[in-house]
Amino acid sequence: MSKTTVKKTTRPVKKTYSSPFSTYWVKENYYLLILGAVILIAGFFVMSLGKWDNPVSLVVSPILLVIGYLVVLPAAIFFRKKQTSKKADNVPGQS
């Protein structure tokens, strides 16, 4: 009686790489990004209207650009939906 050795064959597993932003960027992020681009385009368009001392281009345009650059575009980047957990919904004594 001789011992027989069984040789195990293993296949190398291919690693799949996925983008960390694939679950982060959802439809609402893209809507906010497009809204920010539209606000910026409107701000630059209003800036180009009239002469250099036009009050619309001196007042309204900077307000639109500040809203676009400092509010809407960061909101598009940092917006994330809150995920609700089923465990937290079923905890008694908490409303």
PDB file of N, CA and C in Angstrom:
ATOM      1  N   MET A   1       0.816  -1.156   0.000  1.00  0.00           N
ATOM      2  CA  MET A   1       0.000   0.000   0.000  1.00  0.00           C
ATOM      3  C   MET A   1       0.880   1.247   0.000  1.00  0.00           C
ATOM      4  N   SER A   2       0.762   1.917  -1.075  1.00  0.00           N
ATOM      5  CA  SER A   2       1.557   3.138  -1.209  1.00  0.00           C
ATOM      6  C   SER A   2       0.643   4.356  -1.067  1.00  0.00           C
ATOM      7  N   LYS A   3       1.234   5.403  -0.592  1.00  0.00           N
ATOM      8  CA  LYS A   3       0.462   6.632  -0.416  1.00  0.00           C
ATOM      9  C   LYS A   3       0.418   7.376  -1.736  1.00  0.00           C
ATOM     10  N   THR A   4      -0.768   7.826  -2.056  1.00  0.00           N
ATOM     11  CA  THR A   4      -0.906   8.622  -3.273  1.00  0.00           C
ATOM     12  C   THR A   4      -1.174  10.067  -2.864  1.00  0.00           C
ATOM     13  N   THR A   5      -0.520  10.950  -3.520  1.00  0.00           N
ATOM     14  CA  THR A   5      -0.733  12.371  -3.229  1.00  0.00           C
ATOM     15  C   THR A   5      -1.613  12.958  -4.318  1.00  0.00           C
ATOM     16  N   VAL A   6      -2.549  13.706  -3.884  1.00  0.00           N
ATOM     17  CA  VAL A   6      -3.456  14.363  -4.811  1.00  0.00           C
ATOM     18  C   VAL A   6      -2.995  15.811  -4.952  1.00  0.00           C
ATOM     19  N   LYS A   7      -2.756  16.181  -6.171  1.00  0.00           N
ATOM     20  CA  LYS A   7      -2.292  17.533  -6.435  1.00  0.00           C
ATOM     21  C   LYS A   7      -3.507  18.424  -6.701  1.00  0.00           C
ATOM     22  N   LYS A   8      -3.631  19.457  -5.884  1.00  0.00           N
ATOM     23  CA  LYS A   8      -4.755  20.369  -6.054  1.00  0.00           C
ATOM     24  C   LYS A   8      -4.367  21.438  -7.059  1.00  0.00           C
ATOM     25  N   THR A   9      -5.281  21.683  -7.950  1.00  0.00           N
ATOM     26  CA  THR A   9      -5.035  22.740  -8.928  1.00  0.00           C
ATOM     27  C   THR A   9      -5.890  23.946  -8.550  1.00  0.00           C
ATOM     28  N   THR A  10      -5.270  25.081  -8.536  1.00  0.00           N
ATOM     29  CA  THR A  10      -5.992  26.310  -8.230  1.00  0.00           C
ATOM     30  C   THR A  10      -5.820  27.277  -9.380  1.00  0.00           C
ATOM     31  N   ARG A  11      -6.876  27.971  -9.634  1.00  0.00           N
ATOM     32  CA  ARG A  11      -6.830  28.992 -10.672  1.00  0.00           C
ATOM     33  C   ARG A  11      -6.648  30.353 -10.004  1.00  0.00           C
ATOM     34  N   PRO A  12      -5.862  31.185 -10.628  1.00  0.00           N
ATOM     35  CA  PRO A  12      -5.722  32.527 -10.045  1.00  0.00           C
ATOM     36  C   PRO A  12      -7.030  33.311 -10.200  1.00  0.00           C
ATOM     37  N   VAL A  13      -7.410  33.978  -9.161  1.00  0.00           N
ATOM     38  CA  VAL A  13      -8.649  34.750  -9.167  1.00  0.00           C
ATOM     39  C   VAL A  13      -8.344  36.136  -9.723  1.00  0.00           C
ATOM     40  N   LYS A  14      -9.127  36.535 -10.706  1.00  0.00           N
ATOM     41  CA  LYS A  14      -8.949  37.858 -11.281  1.00  0.00           C
ATOM     42  C   LYS A  14      -9.580  38.891 -10.354  1.00  0.00           C
ATOM     43  N   LYS A  15      -8.806  39.916 -10.052  1.00  0.00           N
ATOM     44  CA  LYS A  15      -9.321  40.983  -9.206  1.00  0.00           C
ATOM     45  C   LYS A  15     -10.069  41.982 -10.073  1.00  0.00           C
ATOM     46  N   THR A  16     -11.224  42.352  -9.614  1.00  0.00           N
ATOM     47  CA  THR A  16     -11.985  43.367 -10.330  1.00  0.00           C
ATOM     48  C   THR A  16     -11.886  44.661  -9.544  1.00  0.00           C
ATOM     49  N   TYR A  17     -11.515  45.694 -10.224  1.00  0.00           N
ATOM     50  CA  TYR A  17     -11.392  47.003  -9.607  1.00  0.00           C
ATOM     51  C   TYR A  17     -12.610  47.835  -9.966  1.00  0.00           C
ATOM     52  N   SER A  18     -13.156  48.473  -8.967  1.00  0.00           N
ATOM     53  CA  SER A  18     -14.296  49.345  -9.223  1.00  0.00           C
ATOM     54  C   SER A  18     -13.980  50.727  -8.674  1.00  0.00           C
ATOM     55  N   SER A  19     -14.567  51.692  -9.278  1.00  0.00           N
ATOM     56  CA  SER A  19     -14.345  53.074  -8.884  1.00  0.00           C
ATOM     57  C   SER A  19     -15.000  53.343  -7.533  1.00  0.00           C
ATOM     58  N   PRO A  20     -14.328  54.069  -6.663  1.00  0.00           N
ATOM     59  CA  PRO A  20     -14.977  54.392  -5.385  1.00  0.00           C
ATOM     60  C   PRO A  20     -16.124  55.379  -5.552  1.00  0.00           C
ATOM     61  N   PHE A  21     -16.207  56.027  -6.716  1.00  0.00           N
ATOM     62  CA  PHE A  21     -17.270  56.992  -6.956  1.00  0.00           C
ATOM     63  C   PHE A  21     -18.485  56.354  -7.622  1.00  0.00           C
ATOM     64  N   SER A  22     -18.444  55.063  -7.896  1.00  0.00           N
ATOM     65  CA  SER A  22     -19.565  54.442  -8.599  1.00  0.00           C
ATOM     66  C   SER A  22     -20.829  54.442  -7.749  1.00  0.00           C
ATOM     67  N   THR A  23     -20.696  54.325  -6.447  1.00  0.00           N
ATOM     68  CA  THR A  23     -21.875  54.363  -5.594  1.00  0.00           C
ATOM     69  C   THR A  23     -22.116  55.747  -5.029  1.00  0.00           C
ATOM     70  N   TYR A  24     -21.149  56.633  -5.147  1.00  0.00           N
ATOM     71  CA  TYR A  24     -21.291  57.961  -4.566  1.00  0.00           C
ATOM     72  C   TYR A  24     -22.062  58.903  -5.480  1.00  0.00           C
ATOM     73  N   TRP A  25     -21.718  58.912  -6.763  1.00  0.00           N
ATOM     74  CA  TRP A  25     -22.368  59.828  -7.699  1.00  0.00           C
ATOM     75  C   TRP A  25     -23.681  59.222  -8.160  1.00  0.00           C
ATOM     76  N   VAL A  26     -24.759  59.775  -7.662  1.00  0.00           N
ATOM     77  CA  VAL A  26     -26.086  59.317  -8.066  1.00  0.00           C
ATOM     78  C   VAL A  26     -26.718  60.385  -8.948  1.00  0.00           C
ATOM     79  N   LYS A  27     -27.928  60.137  -9.348  1.00  0.00           N
ATOM     80  CA  LYS A  27     -28.623  61.010 -10.291  1.00  0.00           C
ATOM     81  C   LYS A  27     -28.747  62.441  -9.767  1.00  0.00           C
ATOM     82  N   GLU A  28     -29.011  62.593  -8.480  1.00  0.00           N
ATOM     83  CA  GLU A  28     -29.182  63.928  -7.906  1.00  0.00           C
ATOM     84  C   GLU A  28     -27.888  64.740  -7.968  1.00  0.00           C
ATOM     85  N   ASN A  29     -26.732  64.071  -7.823  1.00  0.00           N
ATOM     86  CA  ASN A  29     -25.457  64.781  -7.931  1.00  0.00           C
ATOM     87  C   ASN A  29     -25.278  65.365  -9.325  1.00  0.00           C
ATOM     88  N   TYR A  30     -25.632  64.609 -10.324  1.00  0.00           N
ATOM     89  CA  TYR A  30     -25.496  65.101 -11.694  1.00  0.00           C
ATOM     90  C   TYR A  30     -26.484  66.237 -11.978  1.00  0.00           C
ATOM     91  N   TYR A  31     -27.691  66.157 -11.416  1.00  0.00           N
ATOM     92  CA  TYR A  31     -28.651  67.250 -11.582  1.00  0.00           C
ATOM     93  C   TYR A  31     -28.122  68.538 -10.952  1.00  0.00           C
ATOM     94  N   LEU A  32     -27.550  68.433  -9.764  1.00  0.00           N
ATOM     95  CA  LEU A  32     -26.994  69.617  -9.113  1.00  0.00           C
ATOM     96  C   LEU A  32     -25.792  70.159  -9.878  1.00  0.00           C
ATOM     97  N   LEU A  33     -24.990  69.273 -10.444  1.00  0.00           N
ATOM     98  CA  LEU A  33     -23.835  69.711 -11.226  1.00  0.00           C
ATOM     99  C   LEU A  33     -24.283  70.460 -12.477  1.00  0.00           C
ATOM    100  N   ILE A  34     -25.295  69.958 -13.149  1.00  0.00           N
ATOM    101  CA  ILE A  34     -25.826  70.634 -14.339  1.00  0.00           C
ATOM    102  C   ILE A  34     -26.471  71.962 -13.948  1.00  0.00           C
ATOM    103  N   LEU A  35     -27.187  71.987 -12.822  1.00  0.00           N
ATOM    104  CA  LEU A  35     -27.781  73.233 -12.342  1.00  0.00           C
ATOM    105  C   LEU A  35     -26.703  74.272 -12.047  1.00  0.00           C
ATOM    106  N   GLY A  36     -25.607  73.845 -11.440  1.00  0.00           N
ATOM    107  CA  GLY A  36     -24.504  74.763 -11.176  1.00  0.00           C
ATOM    108  C   GLY A  36     -23.894  75.303 -12.451  1.00  0.00           C
ATOM    109  N   ALA A  37     -23.741  74.448 -13.462  1.00  0.00           N
ATOM    110  CA  ALA A  37     -23.194  74.909 -14.742  1.00  0.00           C
ATOM    111  C   ALA A  37     -24.136  75.908 -15.405  1.00  0.00           C
ATOM    112  N   VAL A  38     -25.434  75.672 -15.317  1.00  0.00           N
ATOM    113  CA  VAL A  38     -26.405  76.606 -15.906  1.00  0.00           C
ATOM    114  C   VAL A  38     -26.367  77.948 -15.177  1.00  0.00           C
ATOM    115  N   ILE A  39     -26.266  77.928 -13.862  1.00  0.00           N
ATOM    116  CA  ILE A  39     -26.186  79.176 -13.098  1.00  0.00           C
ATOM    117  C   ILE A  39     -24.911  79.936 -13.445  1.00  0.00           C
ATOM    118  N   LEU A  40     -23.792  79.221 -13.609  1.00  0.00           N
ATOM    119  CA  LEU A  40     -22.541  79.889 -13.975  1.00  0.00           C
ATOM    120  C   LEU A  40     -22.619  80.494 -15.370  1.00  0.00           C
ATOM    121  N   ILE A  41     -23.189  79.768 -16.302  1.00  0.00           N
ATOM    122  CA  ILE A  41     -23.339  80.300 -17.664  1.00  0.00           C
ATOM    123  C   ILE A  41     -24.238  81.531 -17.646  1.00  0.00           C
ATOM    124  N   ALA A  42     -25.322  81.477 -16.868  1.00  0.00           N
ATOM    125  CA  ALA A  42     -26.213  82.638 -16.765  1.00  0.00           C
ATOM    126  C   ALA A  42     -25.487  83.822 -16.132  1.00  0.00           C
ATOM    127  N   GLY A  43     -24.658  83.562 -15.131  1.00  0.00           N
ATOM    128  CA  GLY A  43     -23.913  84.638 -14.490  1.00  0.00           C
ATOM    129  C   GLY A  43     -22.933  85.308 -15.433  1.00  0.00           C
ATOM    130  N   PHE A  44     -22.206  84.509 -16.218  1.00  0.00           N
ATOM    131  CA  PHE A  44     -21.272  85.100 -17.176  1.00  0.00           C
ATOM    132  C   PHE A  44     -22.010  85.799 -18.320  1.00  0.00           C
ATOM    133  N   PHE A  45     -23.173  85.278 -18.697  1.00  0.00           N
ATOM    134  CA  PHE A  45     -23.963  85.934 -19.736  1.00  0.00           C
ATOM    135  C   PHE A  45     -24.473  87.290 -19.255  1.00  0.00           C
ATOM    136  N   VAL A  46     -24.984  87.339 -18.032  1.00  0.00           N
ATOM    137  CA  VAL A  46     -25.474  88.601 -17.478  1.00  0.00           C
ATOM    138  C   VAL A  46     -24.323  89.595 -17.327  1.00  0.00           C
ATOM    139  N   MET A  47     -23.132  89.099 -17.033  1.00  0.00           N
ATOM    140  CA  MET A  47     -21.975  89.977 -16.911  1.00  0.00           C
ATOM    141  C   MET A  47     -21.627  90.632 -18.250  1.00  0.00           C
ATOM    142  N   SER A  48     -21.896  89.944 -19.337  1.00  0.00           N
ATOM    143  CA  SER A  48     -21.532  90.482 -20.648  1.00  0.00           C
ATOM    144  C   SER A  48     -22.571  91.453 -21.206  1.00  0.00           C
ATOM    145  N   LEU A  49     -23.699  91.619 -20.543  1.00  0.00           N
ATOM    146  CA  LEU A  49     -24.746  92.512 -21.034  1.00  0.00           C
ATOM    147  C   LEU A  49     -24.395  93.972 -20.768  1.00  0.00           C
ATOM    148  N   GLY A  50     -24.697  94.818 -21.717  1.00  0.00           N
ATOM    149  CA  GLY A  50     -24.585  96.256 -21.522  1.00  0.00           C
ATOM    150  C   GLY A  50     -23.160  96.767 -21.433  1.00  0.00           C
ATOM    151  N   LYS A  51     -23.058  98.008 -21.004  1.00  0.00           N
ATOM    152  CA  LYS A  51     -21.764  98.659 -20.855  1.00  0.00           C
ATOM    153  C   LYS A  51     -21.081  98.193 -19.574  1.00  0.00           C
ATOM    154  N   TRP A  52     -19.924  98.742 -19.324  1.00  0.00           N
ATOM    155  CA  TRP A  52     -19.159  98.334 -18.152  1.00  0.00           C
ATOM    156  C   TRP A  52     -19.789  98.808 -16.853  1.00  0.00           C
ATOM    157  N   ASP A  53     -20.594  99.868 -16.895  1.00  0.00           N
ATOM    158  CA  ASP A  53     -21.213 100.378 -15.675  1.00  0.00           C
ATOM    159  C   ASP A  53     -22.685  99.981 -15.545  1.00  0.00           C
ATOM    160  N   ASN A  54     -23.084  98.952 -16.237  1.00  0.00           N
ATOM    161  CA  ASN A  54     -24.459  98.458 -16.166  1.00  0.00           C
ATOM    162  C   ASN A  54     -24.709  97.884 -14.763  1.00  0.00           C
ATOM    163  N   PRO A  55     -25.722  98.386 -14.036  1.00  0.00           N
ATOM    164  CA  PRO A  55     -25.952  97.877 -12.680  1.00  0.00           C
ATOM    165  C   PRO A  55     -26.334  96.397 -12.646  1.00  0.00           C
ATOM    166  N   VAL A  56     -26.951  95.898 -13.695  1.00  0.00           N
ATOM    167  CA  VAL A  56     -27.304  94.472 -13.717  1.00  0.00           C
ATOM    168  C   VAL A  56     -26.043  93.621 -13.757  1.00  0.00           C
ATOM    169  N   SER A  57     -25.087  94.023 -14.590  1.00  0.00           N
ATOM    170  CA  SER A  57     -23.865  93.230 -14.678  1.00  0.00           C
ATOM    171  C   SER A  57     -22.960  93.445 -13.475  1.00  0.00           C
ATOM    172  N   LEU A  58     -23.136  94.542 -12.751  1.00  0.00           N
ATOM    173  CA  LEU A  58     -22.315  94.792 -11.572  1.00  0.00           C
ATOM    174  C   LEU A  58     -22.903  94.206 -10.292  1.00  0.00           C
ATOM    175  N   VAL A  59     -24.210  93.931 -10.263  1.00  0.00           N
ATOM    176  CA  VAL A  59     -24.846  93.440  -9.042  1.00  0.00           C
ATOM    177  C   VAL A  59     -25.342  92.007  -9.195  1.00  0.00           C
ATOM    178  N   VAL A  60     -26.123  91.756 -10.231  1.00  0.00           N
ATOM    179  CA  VAL A  60     -26.765  90.446 -10.389  1.00  0.00           C
ATOM    180  C   VAL A  60     -25.746  89.377 -10.776  1.00  0.00           C
ATOM    181  N   SER A  61     -24.846  89.704 -11.661  1.00  0.00           N
ATOM    182  CA  SER A  61     -23.879  88.723 -12.139  1.00  0.00           C
ATOM    183  C   SER A  61     -22.975  88.185 -11.028  1.00  0.00           C
ATOM    184  N   PRO A  62     -22.382  89.025 -10.184  1.00  0.00           N
ATOM    185  CA  PRO A  62     -21.575  88.463  -9.097  1.00  0.00           C
ATOM    186  C   PRO A  62     -22.377  87.615  -8.120  1.00  0.00           C
ATOM    187  N   ILE A  63     -23.632  87.992  -7.896  1.00  0.00           N
ATOM    188  CA  ILE A  63     -24.470  87.185  -7.005  1.00  0.00           C
ATOM    189  C   ILE A  63     -24.697  85.802  -7.605  1.00  0.00           C
ATOM    190  N   LEU A  64     -25.003  85.745  -8.898  1.00  0.00           N
ATOM    191  CA  LEU A  64     -25.193  84.446  -9.558  1.00  0.00           C
ATOM    192  C   LEU A  64     -23.910  83.615  -9.529  1.00  0.00           C
ATOM    193  N   LEU A  65     -22.776  84.250  -9.763  1.00  0.00           N
ATOM    194  CA  LEU A  65     -21.512  83.516  -9.780  1.00  0.00           C
ATOM    195  C   LEU A  65     -21.138  82.999  -8.393  1.00  0.00           C
ATOM    196  N   VAL A  66     -21.378  83.791  -7.365  1.00  0.00           N
ATOM    197  CA  VAL A  66     -21.092  83.329  -6.000  1.00  0.00           C
ATOM    198  C   VAL A  66     -22.005  82.170  -5.636  1.00  0.00           C
ATOM    199  N   ILE A  67     -23.279  82.269  -5.988  1.00  0.00           N
ATOM    200  CA  ILE A  67     -24.202  81.163  -5.712  1.00  0.00           C
ATOM    201  C   ILE A  67     -23.763  79.909  -6.458  1.00  0.00           C
ATOM    202  N   GLY A  68     -23.363  80.068  -7.716  1.00  0.00           N
ATOM    203  CA  GLY A  68     -22.946  78.909  -8.500  1.00  0.00           C
ATOM    204  C   GLY A  68     -21.679  78.268  -7.973  1.00  0.00           C
ATOM    205  N   TYR A  69     -20.657  79.094  -7.691  1.00  0.00           N
ATOM    206  CA  TYR A  69     -19.364  78.555  -7.270  1.00  0.00           C
ATOM    207  C   TYR A  69     -19.332  78.115  -5.810  1.00  0.00           C
ATOM    208  N   LEU A  70     -19.978  78.844  -4.932  1.00  0.00           N
ATOM    209  CA  LEU A  70     -19.834  78.571  -3.503  1.00  0.00           C
ATOM    210  C   LEU A  70     -20.986  77.791  -2.884  1.00  0.00           C
ATOM    211  N   VAL A  71     -22.089  77.642  -3.604  1.00  0.00           N
ATOM    212  CA  VAL A  71     -23.227  76.921  -3.033  1.00  0.00           C
ATOM    213  C   VAL A  71     -23.566  75.676  -3.845  1.00  0.00           C
ATOM    214  N   VAL A  72     -23.857  75.854  -5.123  1.00  0.00           N
ATOM    215  CA  VAL A  72     -24.411  74.749  -5.910  1.00  0.00           C
ATOM    216  C   VAL A  72     -23.341  73.709  -6.263  1.00  0.00           C
ATOM    217  N   LEU A  73     -22.181  74.129  -6.729  1.00  0.00           N
ATOM    218  CA  LEU A  73     -21.149  73.149  -7.090  1.00  0.00           C
ATOM    219  C   LEU A  73     -20.636  72.354  -5.886  1.00  0.00           C
ATOM    220  N   PRO A  74     -20.355  72.973  -4.733  1.00  0.00           N
ATOM    221  CA  PRO A  74     -20.003  72.140  -3.573  1.00  0.00           C
ATOM    222  C   PRO A  74     -21.149  71.238  -3.120  1.00  0.00           C
ATOM    223  N   ALA A  75     -22.376  71.709  -3.253  1.00  0.00           N
ATOM    224  CA  ALA A  75     -23.515  70.856  -2.900  1.00  0.00           C
ATOM    225  C   ALA A  75     -23.580  69.644  -3.823  1.00  0.00           C
ATOM    226  N   ALA A  76     -23.238  69.833  -5.096  1.00  0.00           N
ATOM    227  CA  ALA A  76     -23.237  68.709  -6.034  1.00  0.00           C
ATOM    228  C   ALA A  76     -22.146  67.709  -5.680  1.00  0.00           C
ATOM    229  N   ILE A  77     -21.040  68.188  -5.161  1.00  0.00           N
ATOM    230  CA  ILE A  77     -19.941  67.287  -4.819  1.00  0.00           C
ATOM    231  C   ILE A  77     -20.217  66.552  -3.512  1.00  0.00           C
ATOM    232  N   PHE A  78     -20.713  67.261  -2.515  1.00  0.00           N
ATOM    233  CA  PHE A  78     -20.846  66.680  -1.180  1.00  0.00           C
ATOM    234  C   PHE A  78     -22.206  66.068  -0.898  1.00  0.00           C
ATOM    235  N   PHE A  79     -23.165  66.178  -1.799  1.00  0.00           N
ATOM    236  CA  PHE A  79     -24.511  65.655  -1.552  1.00  0.00           C
ATOM    237  C   PHE A  79     -24.479  64.135  -1.505  1.00  0.00           C
ATOM    238  N   ARG A  80     -25.090  63.586  -0.470  1.00  0.00           N
ATOM    239  CA  ARG A  80     -25.214  62.135  -0.347  1.00  0.00           C
ATOM    240  C   ARG A  80     -26.532  61.835   0.355  1.00  0.00           C
ATOM    241  N   LYS A  81     -27.265  60.886  -0.196  1.00  0.00           N
ATOM    242  CA  LYS A  81     -28.528  60.499   0.425  1.00  0.00           C
ATOM    243  C   LYS A  81     -28.244  59.751   1.721  1.00  0.00           C
ATOM    244  N   LYS A  82     -29.106  59.988   2.698  1.00  0.00           N
ATOM    245  CA  LYS A  82     -28.971  59.276   3.960  1.00  0.00           C
ATOM    246  C   LYS A  82     -29.576  57.890   3.799  1.00  0.00           C
ATOM    247  N   GLN A  83     -28.836  56.892   4.266  1.00  0.00           N
ATOM    248  CA  GLN A  83     -29.324  55.523   4.179  1.00  0.00           C
ATOM    249  C   GLN A  83     -29.976  55.165   5.508  1.00  0.00           C
ATOM    250  N   THR A  84     -31.175  54.627   5.427  1.00  0.00           N
ATOM    251  CA  THR A  84     -31.872  54.220   6.640  1.00  0.00           C
ATOM    252  C   THR A  84     -31.587  52.753   6.897  1.00  0.00           C
ATOM    253  N   SER A  85     -31.335  52.446   8.144  1.00  0.00           N
ATOM    254  CA  SER A  85     -31.095  51.052   8.497  1.00  0.00           C
ATOM    255  C   SER A  85     -32.375  50.460   9.072  1.00  0.00           C
ATOM    256  N   LYS A  86     -32.595  49.205   8.802  1.00  0.00           N
ATOM    257  CA  LYS A  86     -33.810  48.541   9.266  1.00  0.00           C
ATOM    258  C   LYS A  86     -33.755  48.301  10.771  1.00  0.00           C
ATOM    259  N   LYS A  87     -32.558  48.160  11.334  1.00  0.00           N
ATOM    260  CA  LYS A  87     -32.443  47.935  12.772  1.00  0.00           C
ATOM    261  C   LYS A  87     -32.893  49.163  13.553  1.00  0.00           C
ATOM    262  N   ALA A  88     -32.565  50.338  13.073  1.00  0.00           N
ATOM    263  CA  ALA A  88     -32.938  51.557  13.781  1.00  0.00           C
ATOM    264  C   ALA A  88     -34.444  51.813  13.710  1.00  0.00           C
ATOM    265  N   ASP A  89     -35.099  51.313  12.678  1.00  0.00           N
ATOM    266  CA  ASP A  89     -36.534  51.529  12.540  1.00  0.00           C
ATOM    267  C   ASP A  89     -37.340  50.677  13.514  1.00  0.00           C
ATOM    268  N   ASN A  90     -36.804  49.552  13.940  1.00  0.00           N
ATOM    269  CA  ASN A  90     -37.553  48.623  14.770  1.00  0.00           C
ATOM    270  C   ASN A  90     -37.180  48.694  16.247  1.00  0.00           C
ATOM    271  N   VAL A  91     -36.458  49.710  16.666  1.00  0.00           N
ATOM    272  CA  VAL A  91     -36.059  49.815  18.064  1.00  0.00           C
ATOM    273  C   VAL A  91     -37.230  50.361  18.869  1.00  0.00           C
ATOM    274  N   PRO A  92     -37.686  49.622  19.890  1.00  0.00           N
ATOM    275  CA  PRO A  92     -38.818  50.113  20.677  1.00  0.00           C
ATOM    276  C   PRO A  92     -38.372  51.233  21.616  1.00  0.00           C
ATOM    277  N   GLY A  93     -39.285  52.145  21.889  1.00  0.00           N
ATOM    278  CA  GLY A  93     -39.004  53.226  22.821  1.00  0.00           C
ATOM    279  C   GLY A  93     -38.401  54.454  22.176  1.00  0.00           C
ATOM    280  N   GLN A  94     -38.084  54.387  20.895  1.00  0.00           N
ATOM    281  CA  GLN A  94     -37.542  55.546  20.197  1.00  0.00           C
ATOM    282  C   GLN A  94     -38.504  55.933  19.095  1.00  0.00           C
ATOM    283  N   SER A  95     -38.707  57.226  18.959  1.00  0.00           N
ATOM    284  CA  SER A  95     -39.611  57.669  17.897  1.00  0.00           C
ATOM    285  C   SER A  95     -38.864  58.417  16.843  1.00  0.00           C
TER     286      SER A  95
END
